[in-house]
């Protein structure tokens, strides 16, 4: 049984996974595989190995790892193979297949032109940060916790909501 | 066949930058594909770090080429601190330097369902040898 794990870098900013959740939901809509999950190399939950474990629990025998990276940089050449090797050590019977990075695609030109057509004036530029605050876990382990850079401003940990769950 | 409504508009693609010289090659190909479509008369890249031109210099370049409006698009996949804070801050500084120029900022490309389509193509590409063999 095939499963897909989209693998991304992760960010210190809560809510940075928002785009990846949307991609994963669209993957599920396309019914490409029996299981679809996503995981991160750093900072953001869930870590890659948890996404793999979930697919294995759901019956996966083969996992396609799709890197959510623009270019085959150091993370893709070194850290992604290391993460997969660690997963392989934990699940030796699972076959891992790695997809290509985003790299070049004509659709990137479409994505950029779509974005340009929907560009907003300066007074709306804070929207991304406001959206991120909806996912803020006010986690004291976060380097932004309690700093002016924390998206939950004014800083109020008691009002923090649970992080959204992945599909 | 530049669209008249974009006549003096520059498309400025905001890129992270990389210490590896050839890491931007695919992005430059994407910019070339955009130029060929002729939607914007000026299409430039500006980098947050590591590569030239840096974003402030790229803004100045667009203005020197005659742009009265700059539409910026982050070539980023996540709502990280770069997208949320660094890029808007650099654009606001550019606006202060060029008060006669209109600035607009689009969503980062990771929000696009076109990027989902690319990820699906990469996934199916990885699966293709297995699924063909098993059919």
mmCIF file of C-alpha atoms in Angstrom:
data_model
loop_
_atom_site.group_PDB
_atom_site.id
_atom_site.type_symbol
_atom_site.label_atom_id
_atom_site.label_comp_id
_atom_site.label_asym_id
_atom_site.label_seq_id
_atom_site.Cartn_x
_atom_site.Cartn_y
_atom_site.Cartn_z
ATOM 1 C CA UNK A 1 0.000 0.000 0.000
ATOM 2 C CA UNK A 2 1.335 3.418 -0.988
ATOM 3 C CA UNK A 3 1.566 6.410 1.280
ATOM 4 C CA UNK A 4 2.812 9.934 0.602
ATOM 5 C CA UNK A 5 4.738 12.047 3.092
ATOM 6 C CA UNK A 6 5.388 15.649 2.116
ATOM 7 C CA UNK A 7 8.624 16.685 3.822
ATOM 8 C CA UNK A 8 9.381 20.312 4.623
ATOM 9 C CA UNK A 9 11.979 22.259 6.551
ATOM 10 C CA UNK A 10 9.884 23.791 9.325
ATOM 11 C CA UNK A 11 10.010 27.254 10.915
ATOM 12 C CA UNK A 12 10.169 28.825 14.350
ATOM 13 C CA UNK A 13 7.032 30.775 13.488
ATOM 14 C CA UNK A 14 3.829 29.054 14.609
ATOM 15 C CA UNK A 15 1.423 28.751 11.718
ATOM 16 C CA UNK A 16 4.203 28.543 9.156
ATOM 17 C CA UNK A 17 2.865 25.092 8.263
ATOM 18 C CA UNK A 18 -0.339 26.642 6.958
ATOM 19 C CA UNK A 19 0.670 26.308 3.293
ATOM 20 C CA UNK A 20 1.668 22.672 3.750
ATOM 21 C CA UNK A 21 -1.661 21.794 5.367
ATOM 22 C CA UNK A 22 -3.400 23.207 2.304
ATOM 23 C CA UNK A 23 -1.211 21.175 -0.066
ATOM 24 C CA UNK A 24 -1.820 17.991 1.941
ATOM 25 C CA UNK A 25 -5.580 18.570 1.851
ATOM 26 C CA UNK A 26 -5.455 18.979 -1.924
ATOM 27 C CA UNK A 27 -3.395 15.747 -2.150
ATOM 28 C CA UNK A 28 -6.128 13.947 -0.218
ATOM 29 C CA UNK A 29 -8.771 15.367 -2.577
ATOM 30 C CA UNK A 30 -6.824 13.917 -5.528
ATOM 31 C CA UNK A 31 -6.811 10.407 -3.953
ATOM 32 C CA UNK A 32 -3.209 9.765 -5.008
ATOM 33 C CA UNK A 33 -2.503 7.237 -2.263
ATOM 34 C CA UNK A 34 -4.185 5.536 0.656
ATOM 35 C CA UNK A 35 -2.373 7.714 3.205
ATOM 36 C CA UNK A 36 -1.162 11.291 2.952
ATOM 37 C CA UNK A 37 0.826 12.936 5.733
ATOM 38 C CA UNK A 38 3.406 15.651 6.152
ATOM 39 C CA UNK A 39 6.373 16.104 8.431
ATOM 40 C CA UNK A 40 9.220 18.513 9.145
ATOM 41 C CA UNK A 41 12.984 18.340 9.495
ATOM 42 C CA UNK A 42 13.167 21.081 12.139
ATOM 43 C CA UNK A 43 11.133 23.172 14.600
ATOM 44 C CA UNK A 44 7.600 22.463 13.406
ATOM 45 C CA UNK A 45 5.415 19.558 14.511
ATOM 46 C CA UNK A 46 4.984 16.826 13.476
ATOM 47 C CA UNK A 47 8.560 15.690 12.888
ATOM 48 C CA UNK A 48 9.078 13.605 9.738
ATOM 49 C CA UNK A 49 9.399 10.321 11.657
ATOM 50 C CA UNK A 50 5.936 10.834 13.194
ATOM 51 C CA UNK A 51 4.394 11.264 9.757
ATOM 52 C CA UNK A 52 6.128 8.050 8.653
ATOM 53 C CA UNK A 53 4.905 6.191 11.742
ATOM 54 C CA UNK A 54 1.354 7.292 11.037
ATOM 55 C CA UNK A 55 1.511 5.967 7.469
ATOM 56 C CA UNK A 56 2.980 2.665 8.684
ATOM 57 C CA UNK A 57 0.196 2.367 11.262
ATOM 58 C CA UNK A 58 -2.292 2.914 8.453
ATOM 59 C CA UNK A 59 -0.799 -0.008 6.528
ATOM 60 C CA UNK A 60 1.750 1.592 4.210
ATOM 61 C CA UNK A 61 4.318 -0.716 2.623
ATOM 62 C CA UNK A 62 5.819 1.930 0.366
ATOM 63 C CA UNK A 63 6.237 5.614 1.253
ATOM 64 C CA UNK A 64 6.847 8.291 -1.344
ATOM 65 C CA UNK A 65 8.679 11.197 0.253
ATOM 66 C CA UNK A 66 7.921 14.399 -1.657
ATOM 67 C CA UNK A 67 10.314 17.200 -0.687
ATOM 68 C CA UNK A 68 8.643 20.591 -0.231
ATOM 69 C CA UNK A 69 11.761 22.470 -1.290
ATOM 70 C CA UNK A 70 12.449 24.836 -4.178
ATOM 71 C CA UNK A 71 16.018 23.762 -4.871
ATOM 72 C CA UNK A 72 18.239 20.749 -4.180
ATOM 73 C CA UNK A 73 20.322 22.566 -1.562
ATOM 74 C CA UNK A 74 22.082 21.224 1.512
ATOM 75 C CA UNK A 75 18.838 20.253 3.246
ATOM 76 C CA UNK A 76 17.737 18.131 0.313
ATOM 77 C CA UNK A 77 21.158 16.609 -0.400
ATOM 78 C CA UNK A 78 22.165 15.911 3.211
ATOM 79 C CA UNK A 79 19.347 16.301 5.734
ATOM 80 C CA UNK A 80 16.546 14.637 3.758
ATOM 81 C CA UNK A 81 18.567 11.449 3.052
ATOM 82 C CA UNK A 82 19.594 11.397 6.730
ATOM 83 C CA UNK A 83 15.956 11.680 7.859
ATOM 84 C CA UNK A 84 14.962 8.885 5.474
ATOM 85 C CA UNK A 85 17.864 6.691 6.614
ATOM 86 C CA UNK A 86 16.703 7.126 10.212
ATOM 87 C CA UNK A 87 13.143 6.202 9.208
ATOM 88 C CA UNK A 88 14.439 3.201 7.245
ATOM 89 C CA UNK A 89 16.380 2.035 10.315
ATOM 90 C CA UNK A 90 13.159 2.148 12.341
ATOM 91 C CA UNK A 91 11.029 0.541 9.615
ATOM 92 C CA UNK A 92 13.336 -1.742 7.588
ATOM 93 C CA UNK A 93 10.428 -3.451 5.758
ATOM 94 C CA UNK A 94 9.096 -0.194 4.306
ATOM 95 C CA UNK A 95 10.253 0.873 0.870
ATOM 96 C CA UNK A 96 11.087 4.588 0.652
ATOM 97 C CA UNK A 97 10.966 6.436 -2.670
ATOM 98 C CA UNK A 98 12.049 10.076 -2.904
ATOM 99 C CA UNK A 99 10.519 12.527 -5.384
ATOM 100 C CA UNK A 100 12.264 15.457 -7.044
ATOM 101 C CA UNK A 101 12.266 18.951 -5.552
ATOM 102 C CA UNK A 102 10.078 21.644 -7.093
ATOM 103 C CA UNK A 103 13.013 22.970 -9.157
ATOM 104 C CA UNK A 104 11.865 24.379 -12.483
ATOM 105 C CA UNK A 105 8.274 24.198 -13.641
ATOM 106 C CA UNK A 106 6.245 26.371 -16.008
ATOM 107 C CA UNK A 107 3.514 26.337 -13.358
ATOM 108 C CA UNK A 108 5.777 28.470 -11.136
ATOM 109 C CA UNK A 109 5.389 31.279 -13.677
ATOM 110 C CA UNK A 110 1.601 30.885 -13.349
ATOM 111 C CA UNK A 111 1.849 30.882 -9.548
ATOM 112 C CA UNK A 112 3.899 34.112 -9.569
ATOM 113 C CA UNK A 113 1.593 35.873 -12.047
ATOM 114 C CA UNK A 114 -1.478 34.787 -10.022
ATOM 115 C CA UNK A 115 0.123 36.225 -6.894
ATOM 116 C CA UNK A 116 1.019 39.482 -8.651
ATOM 117 C CA UNK A 117 -2.586 39.804 -9.847
ATOM 118 C CA UNK A 118 -3.711 39.508 -6.213
ATOM 119 C CA UNK A 119 -1.117 41.843 -4.697
ATOM 120 C CA UNK A 120 -2.254 44.124 -1.876
ATOM 121 C CA UNK A 121 -1.299 47.660 -0.764
ATOM 122 C CA UNK A 122 0.941 48.327 2.244
ATOM 123 C CA UNK A 123 -1.803 48.559 4.880
ATOM 124 C CA UNK A 124 -2.606 44.847 4.273
ATOM 125 C CA UNK A 125 0.974 43.497 4.451
ATOM 126 C CA UNK A 126 0.612 42.282 8.017
ATOM 127 C CA UNK A 127 -2.020 39.703 7.051
ATOM 128 C CA UNK A 128 0.346 36.711 6.965
ATOM 129 C CA UNK A 129 1.534 37.427 10.474
ATOM 130 C CA UNK A 130 -2.040 37.805 11.706
ATOM 131 C CA UNK A 131 -2.945 34.464 10.129
ATOM 132 C CA UNK A 132 0.063 32.847 11.760
ATOM 133 C CA UNK A 133 -1.141 34.054 15.158
ATOM 134 C CA UNK A 134 -4.284 31.943 14.725
ATOM 135 C CA UNK A 135 -2.016 28.888 14.980
ATOM 136 C CA UNK A 136 0.299 30.216 17.681
ATOM 137 C CA UNK A 137 0.799 27.702 20.458
ATOM 138 C CA UNK A 138 2.553 30.214 22.740
ATOM 139 C CA UNK A 139 5.152 27.513 23.287
ATOM 140 C CA UNK A 140 7.862 28.581 25.728
ATOM 141 C CA UNK A 141 10.358 26.513 23.678
ATOM 142 C CA UNK A 142 9.816 28.824 20.716
ATOM 143 C CA UNK A 143 12.616 31.393 20.252
ATOM 144 C CA UNK A 144 9.963 34.048 19.589
ATOM 145 C CA UNK A 145 8.049 33.311 22.805
ATOM 146 C CA UNK A 146 7.499 36.513 24.772
ATOM 147 C CA UNK A 147 9.393 38.654 22.250
ATOM 148 C CA UNK A 148 7.897 41.449 20.152
ATOM 149 C CA UNK A 149 8.296 39.108 17.138
ATOM 150 C CA UNK A 150 5.798 36.601 18.538
ATOM 151 C CA UNK A 151 2.693 36.738 16.338
ATOM 152 C CA UNK A 152 0.483 36.626 19.431
ATOM 153 C CA UNK A 153 0.566 40.360 20.221
ATOM 154 C CA UNK A 154 -0.084 41.771 22.673
ATOM 155 C CA UNK A 155 1.684 38.791 24.204
ATOM 156 C CA UNK A 156 -0.924 36.793 26.107
ATOM 157 C CA UNK A 157 -0.093 33.088 26.487
ATOM 158 C CA UNK A 158 -3.313 32.332 28.362
ATOM 159 C CA UNK A 159 -5.337 33.129 25.229
ATOM 160 C CA UNK A 160 -3.266 30.838 22.998
ATOM 161 C CA UNK A 161 -5.242 28.311 21.040
ATOM 162 C CA UNK A 162 -4.304 24.731 20.298
ATOM 163 C CA UNK A 163 -2.313 24.311 17.098
ATOM 164 C CA UNK A 164 -4.468 23.135 14.219
ATOM 165 C CA UNK A 165 -4.310 19.398 13.613
ATOM 166 C CA UNK A 166 -3.092 18.075 10.320
ATOM 167 C CA UNK A 167 -5.545 16.409 7.980
ATOM 168 C CA UNK B 1 1.940 42.467 -26.179
ATOM 169 C CA UNK B 2 2.320 44.013 -22.785
ATOM 170 C CA UNK B 3 -1.038 44.532 -21.090
ATOM 171 C CA UNK B 4 -1.682 48.284 -21.005
ATOM 172 C CA UNK B 5 -2.857 48.199 -17.393
ATOM 173 C CA UNK B 6 0.648 47.046 -16.373
ATOM 174 C CA UNK B 7 2.449 49.536 -18.637
ATOM 175 C CA UNK B 8 4.743 51.075 -16.012
ATOM 176 C CA UNK B 9 4.593 48.187 -13.577
ATOM 177 C CA UNK B 10 7.581 46.110 -12.493
ATOM 178 C CA UNK B 11 7.174 42.552 -11.251
ATOM 179 C CA UNK B 12 9.753 42.056 -8.511
ATOM 180 C CA UNK B 13 10.250 38.467 -7.379
ATOM 181 C CA UNK B 14 11.580 38.318 -3.805
ATOM 182 C CA UNK B 15 14.022 35.429 -3.371
ATOM 183 C CA UNK B 16 15.834 34.126 -0.278
ATOM 184 C CA UNK B 17 19.245 33.783 -1.905
ATOM 185 C CA UNK B 18 21.804 31.042 -1.448
ATOM 186 C CA UNK B 19 25.547 30.758 -0.875
ATOM 187 C CA UNK B 20 25.546 28.163 -3.670
ATOM 188 C CA UNK B 21 25.902 30.078 -6.930
ATOM 189 C CA UNK B 22 23.777 27.731 -9.072
ATOM 190 C CA UNK B 23 20.942 27.380 -6.541
ATOM 191 C CA UNK B 24 19.030 30.184 -8.290
ATOM 192 C CA UNK B 25 19.244 28.743 -11.810
ATOM 193 C CA UNK B 26 15.723 27.323 -11.822
ATOM 194 C CA UNK B 27 14.321 30.598 -10.445
ATOM 195 C CA UNK B 28 16.034 32.537 -13.266
ATOM 196 C CA UNK B 29 14.425 30.149 -15.777
ATOM 197 C CA UNK B 30 11.031 30.874 -14.207
ATOM 198 C CA UNK B 31 11.682 34.624 -14.540
ATOM 199 C CA UNK B 32 12.546 34.113 -18.214
ATOM 200 C CA UNK B 33 9.283 32.191 -18.720
ATOM 201 C CA UNK B 34 7.430 35.135 -17.151
ATOM 202 C CA UNK B 35 9.229 37.694 -19.352
ATOM 203 C CA UNK B 36 8.262 35.741 -22.484
ATOM 204 C CA UNK B 37 4.596 36.000 -21.521
ATOM 205 C CA UNK B 38 4.857 39.796 -21.729
ATOM 206 C CA UNK B 39 2.465 40.606 -18.894
ATOM 207 C CA UNK B 40 4.916 43.003 -17.188
ATOM 208 C CA UNK B 41 7.440 45.187 -19.039
ATOM 209 C CA UNK B 42 9.945 44.893 -16.171
ATOM 210 C CA UNK B 43 10.608 41.556 -14.423
ATOM 211 C CA UNK B 44 13.411 41.404 -11.859
ATOM 212 C CA UNK B 45 14.584 39.298 -8.921
ATOM 213 C CA UNK B 46 15.707 40.743 -5.594
ATOM 214 C CA UNK B 47 17.451 38.709 -2.897
ATOM 215 C CA UNK B 48 17.086 38.800 0.876
ATOM 216 C CA UNK B 49 20.696 37.683 1.346
ATOM 217 C CA UNK B 50 23.739 36.099 -0.300
ATOM 218 C CA UNK B 51 23.108 37.128 -3.922
ATOM 219 C CA UNK B 52 22.916 40.334 -5.983
ATOM 220 C CA UNK B 53 20.907 42.413 -6.389
ATOM 221 C CA UNK B 54 19.688 42.611 -2.814
ATOM 222 C CA UNK B 55 16.025 43.648 -2.540
ATOM 223 C CA UNK B 56 16.673 47.396 -1.913
ATOM 224 C CA UNK B 57 18.963 47.516 -4.973
ATOM 225 C CA UNK B 58 16.412 45.575 -7.042
ATOM 226 C CA UNK B 59 13.735 48.121 -6.057
ATOM 227 C CA UNK B 60 16.038 50.961 -7.180
ATOM 228 C CA UNK B 61 16.719 49.059 -10.420
ATOM 229 C CA UNK B 62 12.986 48.772 -11.178
ATOM 230 C CA UNK B 63 12.530 52.508 -10.537
ATOM 231 C CA UNK B 64 15.524 53.363 -12.743
ATOM 232 C CA UNK B 65 13.900 51.324 -15.521
ATOM 233 C CA UNK B 66 10.831 53.552 -15.284
ATOM 234 C CA UNK B 67 8.511 51.646 -12.934
ATOM 235 C CA UNK B 68 5.827 53.761 -11.270
ATOM 236 C CA UNK B 69 4.392 50.667 -9.609
ATOM 237 C CA UNK B 70 6.241 47.666 -8.162
ATOM 238 C CA UNK B 71 4.352 44.433 -7.589
ATOM 239 C CA UNK B 72 6.378 42.114 -5.359
ATOM 240 C CA UNK B 73 5.883 38.346 -5.078
ATOM 241 C CA UNK B 74 7.718 36.271 -2.443
ATOM 242 C CA UNK B 75 9.375 33.194 -3.974
ATOM 243 C CA UNK B 76 8.926 31.430 -0.644
ATOM 244 C CA UNK B 77 7.074 28.268 0.401
ATOM 245 C CA UNK B 78 6.140 29.094 4.014
ATOM 246 C CA UNK B 79 4.792 31.872 6.216
ATOM 247 C CA UNK B 80 8.085 32.167 8.042
ATOM 248 C CA UNK B 81 9.524 35.302 9.592
ATOM 249 C CA UNK B 82 11.006 36.288 6.206
ATOM 250 C CA UNK B 83 7.588 36.417 4.546
ATOM 251 C CA UNK B 84 5.825 37.932 7.564
ATOM 252 C CA UNK B 85 8.316 40.576 8.579
ATOM 253 C CA UNK B 86 11.532 40.902 6.582
ATOM 254 C CA UNK B 87 10.024 41.272 3.115
ATOM 255 C CA UNK B 88 7.251 43.756 4.049
ATOM 256 C CA UNK B 89 9.853 45.762 5.999
ATOM 257 C CA UNK B 90 12.173 45.993 2.975
ATOM 258 C CA UNK B 91 9.295 47.056 0.732
ATOM 259 C CA UNK B 92 8.187 49.723 3.216
ATOM 260 C CA UNK B 93 11.765 51.083 3.230
ATOM 261 C CA UNK B 94 11.698 51.119 -0.559
ATOM 262 C CA UNK B 95 8.448 53.043 -0.468
ATOM 263 C CA UNK B 96 10.021 55.668 1.797
ATOM 264 C CA UNK B 97 12.938 56.048 -0.629
ATOM 265 C CA UNK B 98 10.569 56.272 -3.616
ATOM 266 C CA UNK B 99 7.431 58.056 -2.374
ATOM 267 C CA UNK B 100 6.112 58.498 -5.925
ATOM 268 C CA UNK B 101 6.132 54.771 -6.609
ATOM 269 C CA UNK B 102 3.174 52.554 -5.746
ATOM 270 C CA UNK B 103 4.057 49.260 -4.017
ATOM 271 C CA UNK B 104 1.966 46.090 -3.770
ATOM 272 C CA UNK B 105 2.786 42.704 -2.267
ATOM 273 C CA UNK B 106 1.256 39.403 -3.376
ATOM 274 C CA UNK B 107 0.885 36.151 -1.436
ATOM 275 C CA UNK B 108 3.974 33.905 -1.185
ATOM 276 C CA UNK B 109 3.928 31.233 -3.908
ATOM 277 C CA UNK B 110 3.587 28.371 -1.382
ATOM 278 C CA UNK B 111 -0.059 29.376 -1.071
ATOM 279 C CA UNK B 112 -0.731 28.615 -4.730
ATOM 280 C CA UNK B 113 -2.603 25.518 -5.836
ATOM 281 C CA UNK B 114 -0.273 25.584 -8.870
ATOM 282 C CA UNK B 115 2.447 24.550 -6.423
ATOM 283 C CA UNK B 116 0.228 21.684 -5.260
ATOM 284 C CA UNK B 117 -0.012 20.605 -8.904
ATOM 285 C CA UNK B 118 3.793 20.611 -9.142
ATOM 286 C CA UNK B 119 4.115 18.547 -5.939
ATOM 287 C CA UNK B 120 1.571 16.061 -7.301
ATOM 288 C CA UNK B 121 3.544 15.790 -10.552
ATOM 289 C CA UNK B 122 6.780 15.150 -8.587
ATOM 290 C CA UNK B 123 5.004 12.517 -6.477
ATOM 291 C CA UNK B 124 3.517 10.718 -9.486
ATOM 292 C CA UNK B 125 6.932 10.914 -11.184
ATOM 293 C CA UNK B 126 8.507 9.068 -8.252
ATOM 294 C CA UNK B 127 5.736 6.451 -8.260
ATOM 295 C CA UNK B 128 5.604 5.968 -12.032
ATOM 296 C CA UNK B 129 8.251 3.220 -12.365
ATOM 297 C CA UNK B 130 6.541 1.159 -9.656
ATOM 298 C CA UNK B 131 2.981 1.630 -10.822
ATOM 299 C CA UNK B 132 3.894 0.786 -14.438
ATOM 300 C CA UNK B 133 5.729 -2.339 -13.332
ATOM 301 C CA UNK B 134 2.776 -3.456 -11.240
ATOM 302 C CA UNK B 135 0.077 -2.802 -13.884
#
